Structures are given as structure tokens and as C-alpha cells.
PDB file of C-alpha atoms in Angstrom:
ATOM      1  CA  MET Z   1     218.814 109.785 245.063  1.00 52.00           C
ATOM      2  CA  ASP Z   2     214.772 109.171 245.868  1.00 57.00           C
ATOM      3  CA  LEU Z   3     214.196 107.392 249.252  1.00 52.00           C
ATOM      4  CA  PRO Z   4     211.600 104.604 249.272  1.00 53.00           C
ATOM      5  CA  THR Z   5     208.136 105.611 250.582  1.00 52.00           C
ATOM      6  CA  ILE Z   6     207.191 104.055 253.837  1.00 49.00           C
ATOM      7  CA  LEU Z   7     203.754 102.365 253.583  1.00 49.00           C
ATOM      8  CA  GLY Z   8     201.102 104.422 255.280  1.00 50.00           C
ATOM      9  CA  GLU Z   9     203.137 107.719 254.910  1.00 51.00           C
ATOM     10  CA  GLY Z  10     202.046 110.672 252.566  1.00 51.00           C
ATOM     11  CA  GLU Z  11     199.083 112.339 251.680  1.00 53.00           C
ATOM     12  CA  GLY Z  12     195.680 110.309 251.218  1.00 52.00           C
ATOM     13  CA  SER Z  13     197.200 107.623 253.708  1.00 52.00           C
ATOM     14  CA  SER Z  14     194.247 105.708 255.566  1.00 56.00           C
ATOM     15  CA  PHE Z  15     196.407 103.620 257.626  1.00 53.00           C
ATOM     16  CA  SER Z  16     195.716 103.239 261.247  1.00 57.00           C
ATOM     17  CA  PHE Z  17     196.559 101.054 263.994  1.00 53.00           C
ATOM     18  CA  PRO Z  18     193.746  98.511 265.111  1.00 58.00           C
ATOM     19  CA  ALA Z  19     192.676  98.574 268.793  1.00 55.00           C
ATOM     20  CA  PRO Z  20     193.178  95.244 270.331  1.00 56.00           C
ATOM     21  CA  LYS Z  21     189.912  93.089 270.686  1.00 57.00           C
ATOM     22  CA  LYS Z  22     190.398  91.270 273.483  1.00 59.00           C
ATOM     23  CA  GLN Z  23     191.558  93.971 276.088  1.00 66.00           C
ATOM     24  CA  THR Z  24     188.225  95.970 275.195  1.00 69.00           C
ATOM     25  CA  GLY Z  25     186.068  92.665 275.332  1.00 68.00           C
ATOM     26  CA  TYR Z  26     187.831  91.978 278.940  1.00 74.00           C
ATOM     27  CA  THR Z  27     186.887  95.900 280.026  1.00 80.00           C
ATOM     28  CA  LEU Z  28     183.363  95.433 279.043  1.00 77.00           C
ATOM     29  CA  LEU Z  29     183.012  92.110 281.214  1.00 76.00           C
ATOM     30  CA  LEU Z  30     184.625  93.864 284.051  1.00 76.00           C
ATOM     31  CA  LEU Z  31     182.378  96.811 283.834  1.00 77.00           C
ATOM     32  CA  MET Z  32     179.174  94.456 283.549  1.00 79.00           C
ATOM     33  CA  PHE Z  33     180.621  92.580 286.599  1.00 72.00           C
ATOM     34  CA  VAL Z  34     180.725  95.966 288.418  1.00 76.00           C
ATOM     35  CA  ILE Z  35     177.296  96.926 287.742  1.00 79.00           C
ATOM     36  CA  PHE Z  36     176.103  93.261 288.481  1.00 71.00           C
ATOM     37  CA  ILE Z  37     177.764  93.667 292.147  1.00 72.00           C
ATOM     38  CA  LEU Z  38     176.343  97.406 292.677  1.00 72.00           C
ATOM     39  CA  SER Z  39     172.753  96.063 291.742  1.00 70.00           C
ATOM     40  CA  LEU Z  40     173.058  93.055 293.853  1.00 66.00           C
ATOM     41  CA  GLY Z  41     174.249  95.275 296.691  1.00 63.00           C
ATOM     42  CA  LEU Z  42     171.260  97.628 296.287  1.00 62.00           C
ATOM     43  CA  LEU Z  43     169.061  94.776 296.294  1.00 66.00           C
ATOM     44  CA  ILE Z  44     170.162  93.583 299.579  1.00 65.00           C
ATOM     45  CA  ALA Z  45     170.773  96.985 301.103  1.00 58.00           C
ATOM     46  CA  VAL Z  46     167.286  98.745 300.349  1.00 59.00           C
ATOM     47  CA  PRO Z  47     164.929  96.074 302.237  1.00 66.00           C
ATOM     48  CA  VAL Z  48     167.294  96.165 305.401  1.00 74.00           C
ATOM     49  CA  TRP Z  49     167.197  99.841 305.428  1.00 76.00           C
ATOM     50  CA  GLU Z  50     163.555 100.022 305.031  1.00 87.00           C
ATOM     51  CA  THR Z  51     163.201  97.205 307.593  1.00 89.00           C
ATOM     52  CA  GLN Z  52     165.341  99.563 310.021  1.00 91.00           C
ATOM     53  CA  LEU Z  53     163.302 102.525 309.295  1.00 94.00           C
ATOM     54  CA  GLN Z  54     159.940 100.859 309.823  1.00 96.00           C
ATOM     55  CA  ARG Z  55     161.323  99.520 313.198  1.00 95.00           C
ATOM     56  CA  GLU Z  56     162.114 103.104 314.130  1.00 96.00           C
ATOM     57  CA  LYS Z  57     158.740 104.494 313.450  1.00 97.00           C
ATOM     58  CA  GLU Z  58     157.106 101.502 315.376  1.00 97.00           C
ATOM     59  CA  GLU Z  59     159.044 102.792 318.288  1.00 97.00           C
ATOM     60  CA  GLU Z  60     158.088 106.416 317.745  1.00 97.00           C
ATOM     61  CA  LEU Z  61     154.399 105.049 317.365  1.00 98.00           C
ATOM     62  CA  ILE Z  62     154.643 103.637 320.946  1.00 98.00           C
ATOM     63  CA  PHE Z  63     156.098 106.605 322.449  1.00 98.00           C
ATOM     64  CA  ARG Z  64     153.595 108.956 320.737  1.00 98.00           C
ATOM     65  CA  GLY Z  65     150.753 106.977 321.721  1.00 98.00           C
ATOM     66  CA  ARG Z  66     151.966 107.004 325.233  1.00 97.00           C
ATOM     67  CA  GLN Z  67     152.204 110.701 325.272  1.00 98.00           C
ATOM     68  CA  TYR Z  68     148.597 110.789 324.549  1.00 98.00           C
ATOM     69  CA  VAL Z  69     147.579 108.404 327.406  1.00 97.00           C
ATOM     70  CA  GLU Z  70     149.990 110.587 329.809  1.00 97.00           C
ATOM     71  CA  ALA Z  71     148.411 113.712 328.814  1.00 98.00           C
ATOM     72  CA  ILE Z  72     144.581 112.479 329.317  1.00 97.00           C
ATOM     73  CA  ARG Z  73     145.714 111.269 332.668  1.00 96.00           C
ATOM     74  CA  LEU Z  74     147.107 114.658 333.364  1.00 97.00           C
ATOM     75  CA  PHE Z  75     143.611 115.918 332.081  1.00 97.00           C
ATOM     76  CA  GLN Z  76     141.820 113.598 334.485  1.00 93.00           C
ATOM     77  CA  GLN Z  77     143.868 115.089 337.397  1.00 93.00           C
ATOM     78  CA  GLN Z  78     143.100 118.771 336.110  1.00 95.00           C
ATOM     79  CA  TYR Z  79     139.306 117.817 335.808  1.00 95.00           C
ATOM     80  CA  PRO Z  80     138.332 114.617 337.670  1.00 93.00           C
ATOM     81  CA  GLY Z  81     135.947 112.602 335.989  1.00 89.00           C
ATOM     82  CA  ALA Z  82     136.057 114.451 332.672  1.00 94.00           C
ATOM     83  CA  PHE Z  83     137.827 113.673 329.181  1.00 96.00           C
ATOM     84  CA  PRO Z  84     138.864 115.964 326.332  1.00 97.00           C
ATOM     85  CA  ARG Z  85     136.530 116.151 323.499  1.00 96.00           C
ATOM     86  CA  SER Z  86     139.735 116.738 321.038  1.00 96.00           C
ATOM     87  CA  LEU Z  87     143.233 116.195 320.821  1.00 96.00           C
ATOM     88  CA  ASP Z  88     143.416 120.168 320.594  1.00 96.00           C
ATOM     89  CA  GLU Z  89     142.021 120.212 324.100  1.00 97.00           C
ATOM     90  CA  LEU Z  90     145.050 118.753 325.531  1.00 97.00           C
ATOM     91  CA  LEU Z  91     147.182 121.575 323.978  1.00 96.00           C
ATOM     92  CA  GLU Z  92     145.140 124.008 325.501  1.00 96.00           C
ATOM     93  CA  LYS Z  93     145.151 122.795 328.674  1.00 95.00           C
ATOM     94  CA  LYS Z  94     148.943 122.526 328.867  1.00 95.00           C
ATOM     95  CA  CYS Z  95     148.656 118.601 329.132  1.00 97.00           C
ATOM     96  CA  LEU Z  96     150.528 117.898 325.985  1.00 96.00           C
ATOM     97  CA  ARG Z  97     153.568 119.943 324.945  1.00 95.00           C
ATOM     98  CA  ARG Z  98     152.667 119.456 321.162  1.00 96.00           C
ATOM     99  CA  LEU Z  99     150.175 117.528 318.993  1.00 97.00           C
ATOM    100  CA  TYR Z 100     152.125 114.439 317.510  1.00 97.00           C
ATOM    101  CA  PRO Z 101     150.901 112.990 314.094  1.00 97.00           C
ATOM    102  CA  ASP Z 102     150.426 109.434 313.562  1.00 98.00           C
ATOM    103  CA  PRO Z 103     153.829 108.026 312.218  1.00 97.00           C
ATOM    104  CA  MET Z 104     152.594 105.241 310.212  1.00 96.00           C
ATOM    105  CA  ALA Z 105     149.674 106.942 308.413  1.00 96.00           C
ATOM    106  CA  ALA Z 106     150.487 109.137 305.402  1.00 93.00           C
ATOM    107  CA  ASN Z 107     148.267 112.045 306.288  1.00 95.00           C
ATOM    108  CA  GLY Z 108     149.386 111.909 310.191  1.00 96.00           C
ATOM    109  CA  GLU Z 109     146.012 111.522 311.466  1.00 97.00           C
ATOM    110  CA  TRP Z 110     145.199 109.362 314.208  1.00 97.00           C
ATOM    111  CA  ASP Z 111     141.996 107.072 314.924  1.00 97.00           C
ATOM    112  CA  LEU Z 112     140.465 108.295 318.416  1.00 98.00           C
ATOM    113  CA  ILE Z 113     139.670 106.026 320.975  1.00 98.00           C
ATOM    114  CA  LEU Z 114     135.984 107.115 322.706  1.00 97.00           C
ATOM    115  CA  ILE Z 115     134.049 105.958 325.580  1.00 95.00           C
ATOM    116  CA  PRO Z 116     130.928 104.532 323.667  1.00 91.00           C
ATOM    117  CA  PRO Z 117     127.682 106.225 324.130  1.00 82.00           C
ATOM    118  CA  SER Z 118     125.257 104.172 326.262  1.00 72.00           C
ATOM    119  CA  PRO Z 119     122.689 102.149 324.430  1.00 63.00           C
ATOM    120  CA  ALA Z 120     119.821 104.750 325.074  1.00 54.00           C
ATOM    121  CA  GLY Z 121     122.276 107.371 323.158  1.00 47.00           C
ATOM    122  CA  GLY Z 122     122.870 109.929 325.870  1.00 44.00           C
ATOM    123  CA  GLY Z 123     126.138 108.790 326.516  1.00 42.00           C
ATOM    124  CA  ARG Z 124     128.240 109.313 329.878  1.00 44.00           C
ATOM    125  CA  GLY Z 125     127.897 112.723 331.461  1.00 41.00           C
ATOM    126  CA  ARG Z 126     130.768 115.200 331.311  1.00 43.00           C
ATOM    127  CA  PRO Z 127     131.445 116.961 334.603  1.00 38.00           C
ATOM    128  CA  ALA Z 128     132.259 120.714 333.500  1.00 37.00           C
ATOM    129  CA  PRO Z 129     136.249 121.347 333.679  1.00 40.00           C
ATOM    130  CA  SER Z 130     135.530 124.109 336.309  1.00 38.00           C
ATOM    131  CA  SER Z 131     133.806 122.188 338.861  1.00 38.00           C
ATOM    132  CA  PRO Z 132     135.850 119.017 339.939  1.00 40.00           C
ATOM    133  CA  ARG Z 133     133.937 116.284 341.811  1.00 40.00           C
ATOM    134  CA  ARG Z 134     134.184 116.907 345.624  1.00 36.00           C
ATOM    135  CA  GLY Z 135     133.585 114.747 348.749  1.00 34.00           C
ATOM    136  CA  ARG Z 136     133.508 116.031 352.090  1.00 33.00           C
ATOM    137  CA  PRO Z 137     133.125 119.929 352.470  1.00 35.00           C
ATOM    138  CA  GLY Z 138     136.654 121.445 351.797  1.00 38.00           C
ATOM    139  CA  GLN Z 139     138.050 118.507 350.097  1.00 37.00           C
ATOM    140  CA  THR Z 140     138.593 117.438 346.848  1.00 40.00           C
ATOM    141  CA  THR Z 141     137.684 113.757 345.626  1.00 41.00           C
ATOM    142  CA  PRO Z 142     140.982 112.725 344.059  1.00 46.00           C
ATOM    143  CA  SER Z 143     140.360 111.303 340.721  1.00 47.00           C
ATOM    144  CA  PRO Z 144     140.484 107.664 339.754  1.00 50.00           C
ATOM    145  CA  THR Z 145     143.729 106.321 338.709  1.00 51.00           C
ATOM    146  CA  SER Z 146     144.410 104.555 335.441  1.00 47.00           C
ATOM    147  CA  GLN Z 147     144.575 101.272 337.145  1.00 49.00           C
ATOM    148  CA  GLN Z 148     140.763 101.786 338.845  1.00 54.00           C
ATOM    149  CA  ILE Z 149     139.428 102.910 335.631  1.00 67.00           C
ATOM    150  CA  SER Z 150     138.626  99.641 333.258  1.00 71.00           C
ATOM    151  CA  PHE Z 151     136.698 100.081 329.710  1.00 86.00           C
ATOM    152  CA  GLN Z 152     135.324  96.708 328.622  1.00 89.00           C
ATOM    153  CA  LYS Z 153     134.415  98.384 324.871  1.00 92.00           C
ATOM    154  CA  VAL Z 154     135.787 101.140 323.189  1.00 95.00           C
ATOM    155  CA  LEU Z 155     134.653 103.402 320.332  1.00 96.00           C
ATOM    156  CA  ILE Z 156     137.250 104.032 317.590  1.00 97.00           C
ATOM    157  CA  VAL Z 157     136.374 107.240 315.297  1.00 97.00           C
ATOM    158  CA  PRO Z 158     138.313 108.527 312.520  1.00 96.00           C
ATOM    159  CA  ALA Z 159     139.686 111.930 313.801  1.00 93.00           C
ATOM    160  CA  ALA Z 160     138.028 113.613 310.742  1.00 92.00           C
ATOM    161  CA  LEU Z 161     134.690 112.277 311.783  1.00 93.00           C
ATOM    162  CA  VAL Z 162     134.818 113.006 315.774  1.00 92.00           C
ATOM    163  CA  ALA Z 163     132.838 116.039 315.319  1.00 91.00           C
ATOM    164  CA  LYS Z 164     129.876 113.764 314.272  1.00 91.00           C
ATOM    165  CA  VAL Z 165     129.870 112.099 317.502  1.00 92.00           C
ATOM    166  CA  ASP Z 166     127.680 113.459 320.126  1.00 90.00           C
ATOM    167  CA  ASN Z 167     129.673 114.531 323.328  1.00 92.00           C
ATOM    168  CA  PRO Z 168     132.699 112.747 322.346  1.00 95.00           C
ATOM    169  CA  GLN Z 169     135.229 111.791 325.220  1.00 96.00           C
ATOM    170  CA  ILE Z 170     138.627 110.828 324.127  1.00 97.00           C
ATOM    171  CA  ILE Z 171     140.483 108.306 326.018  1.00 97.00           C
ATOM    172  CA  GLY Z 172     143.170 107.554 323.784  1.00 98.00           C
ATOM    173  CA  VAL Z 173     144.383 107.072 319.962  1.00 98.00           C
ATOM    174  CA  VAL Z 174     145.296 104.112 317.632  1.00 98.00           C
ATOM    175  CA  SER Z 175     147.317 104.375 314.448  1.00 98.00           C
ATOM    176  CA  SER Z 176     144.836 104.675 311.291  1.00 97.00           C
ATOM    177  CA  SER Z 177     147.133 102.722 309.329  1.00 97.00           C
ATOM    178  CA  PRO Z 178     146.189  98.920 308.400  1.00 96.00           C
ATOM    179  CA  ARG Z 179     149.837  98.081 307.635  1.00 96.00           C
ATOM    180  CA  LYS Z 180     151.157  94.557 309.093  1.00 96.00           C
ATOM    181  CA  SER Z 181     154.011  95.487 311.974  1.00 96.00           C
ATOM    182  CA  ILE Z 182     157.180  93.944 312.383  1.00 95.00           C
ATOM    183  CA  LYS Z 183     156.966  94.187 316.104  1.00 95.00           C
ATOM    184  CA  ILE Z 184     153.985  92.174 317.861  1.00 94.00           C
ATOM    185  CA  TYR Z 185     152.955  94.730 320.383  1.00 95.00           C
ATOM    186  CA  TYR Z 186     150.991  92.955 322.827  1.00 92.00           C
ATOM    187  CA  GLN Z 187     150.001  90.014 320.513  1.00 92.00           C
ATOM    188  CA  GLN Z 188     148.509  92.730 317.669  1.00 94.00           C
ATOM    189  CA  LYS Z 189     150.074  92.411 314.303  1.00 95.00           C
ATOM    190  CA  TYR Z 190     148.516  95.346 312.521  1.00 97.00           C
ATOM    191  CA  TYR Z 191     149.035  99.174 313.785  1.00 97.00           C
ATOM    192  CA  ASN Z 192     145.205  99.776 313.599  1.00 96.00           C
ATOM    193  CA  GLN Z 193     145.323  97.448 316.322  1.00 95.00           C
ATOM    194  CA  TRP Z 194     147.916  99.010 318.836  1.00 97.00           C
ATOM    195  CA  LEU Z 195     145.669 100.588 320.946  1.00 97.00           C
ATOM    196  CA  PHE Z 196     146.835 103.323 323.624  1.00 97.00           C
ATOM    197  CA  PHE Z 197     144.300 104.625 325.845  1.00 96.00           C
ATOM    198  CA  TYR Z 198     143.809 105.739 329.601  1.00 96.00           C
ATOM    199  CA  GLY Z 199     142.671 102.901 331.910  1.00 91.00           C
ATOM    200  CA  GLN Z 200     144.050 100.214 329.374  1.00 91.00           C
ATOM    201  CA  ASP Z 201     144.918  96.867 330.622  1.00 88.00           C
ATOM    202  CA  PRO Z 202     147.444  95.750 327.770  1.00 80.00           C
ATOM    203  CA  GLN Z 203     146.715  92.204 328.584  1.00 81.00           C
ATOM    204  CA  LYS Z 204     143.055  92.038 327.790  1.00 87.00           C
ATOM    205  CA  MET Z 205     141.879  93.567 324.385  1.00 89.00           C
ATOM    206  CA  PRO Z 206     138.463  95.369 324.990  1.00 92.00           C
ATOM    207  CA  GLU Z 207     135.547  95.016 322.864  1.00 92.00           C
ATOM    208  CA  ILE Z 208     136.069  97.334 319.903  1.00 93.00           C
ATOM    209  CA  VAL Z 209     133.157  99.411 318.092  1.00 93.00           C
ATOM    210  CA  TYR Z 210     134.190 101.107 314.715  1.00 94.00           C
ATOM    211  CA  PHE Z 211     132.257 104.450 314.183  1.00 91.00           C
ATOM    212  CA  GLY Z 212     129.701 104.176 311.175  1.00 80.00           C
ATOM    213  CA  GLN Z 213     130.265 100.298 310.823  1.00 69.00           C
ATOM    214  CA  GLU Z 214     128.714  97.099 312.413  1.00 39.00           C
ATOM    215  CA  LYS Z 215     132.318  95.418 312.576  1.00 42.00           C
ATOM    216  CA  ARG Z 216     132.994  94.124 316.123  1.00 41.00           C
ATOM    217  CA  GLN Z 217     136.265  92.646 317.284  1.00 41.00           C
ATOM    218  CA  GLU Z 218     136.596  91.005 320.789  1.00 38.00           C
TER     219      GLU Z 218
END
């Protein structure tokens, strides 16, 4: 006795159970929703992370700038009346543990703050490091403190161009980045206006002369 053939059995059968369309649609919607949430989270997290990173770099900029000011103060103690001609000299005279790059500049190079030359072009004299100023015989005249020194005008020179300055006398550093800051540092909103120099009065911005330019800033 022959048994009835069940539909879909046997050779050449192409029968298959169709996938539930509703379940597939729900899975796709759920996947799209998860991707949307992740993308939204990234859009929120990335700016927050970048802001936090920038704030940390600002604090590092202040720390490094003040390290150079302290190094120049120590240089003044060793060689009263003299200022370094390069940042390397601070390292050579053991006034600085290491050279700190500008954290805001891509190339890490600072702009240097110098004593501007006199109108006659001769510049201020620089006592020899081996010859400290002396008062009465047998006594060394103490070098003036940063509170006693005040510069009404400063010259800002890119580090790469300082060799073109006749008898450079470095008193500090400033970031070479023109980027706007998050922190307002002594009323200054741009990194290339955050000055760090020996004898600085933070409440009073000196007149700035930019090397090779006619720009002036009060």
C-alpha cells in the first residue's frame, strides 16, 4: 500500500518556512536606535573631553611659563644684572631642570620675551656672567628682586628668530599659539597674550613690540 506523499518532501522540493517579517523589522529598528544613541553619546562626550584636555593644557602652560620665570630669577642671582641669551643657557647654568616645550603650539616652540633695544640700537649692556656687580670692597651688591624690576615695554620674538636680535636679553616666554583660551588669565583671552616674564606686574600689561612688525599693543 502506497503512503501519501507529504507536501514538500521528496526530491526537487523547494519548500521552506518564510522568516517572520515583523520580527526582522523590529530587530532593524532596535539596531538603528542603538546606533543613534551611541552617536549621540559621542557627540556629547567628544566636546567635553576636548574641553577638559584643553583646560589641563592651560594649567600646564601656566606651570611651564612660571618655571621659566623662576629660572631667570635664579640666573639673576648667579649673574646680577645679566639675562640669558637663550633658553639653553638656563639649562647650561643649571637654573632649569629641562627645557619645557610650549604645550599650546604644535611645534612646541615659544615666543621669547626680551628687553627691547634702546632707540639708538645699542641695547642695554650685559655684565659678564663672571663679573657680578659689587658695592663696597669685599661685598657683592645683591641683585634686584623681580618686584624692584619693572618693564614698561617688552619685545616679543619667535624662538627661531632670536639669533637675529643683537645682544638678546631674555626675560620670559609667551605661547606662540593665537588660539582663544577657555581660562581668562589676568584678563587675557588668547594664549599668545599670556605673558610670563621676570619683573612682571600681572595687573598691568606692558607695551608689546613684535619683532619685525609695526604692531603695537598697550
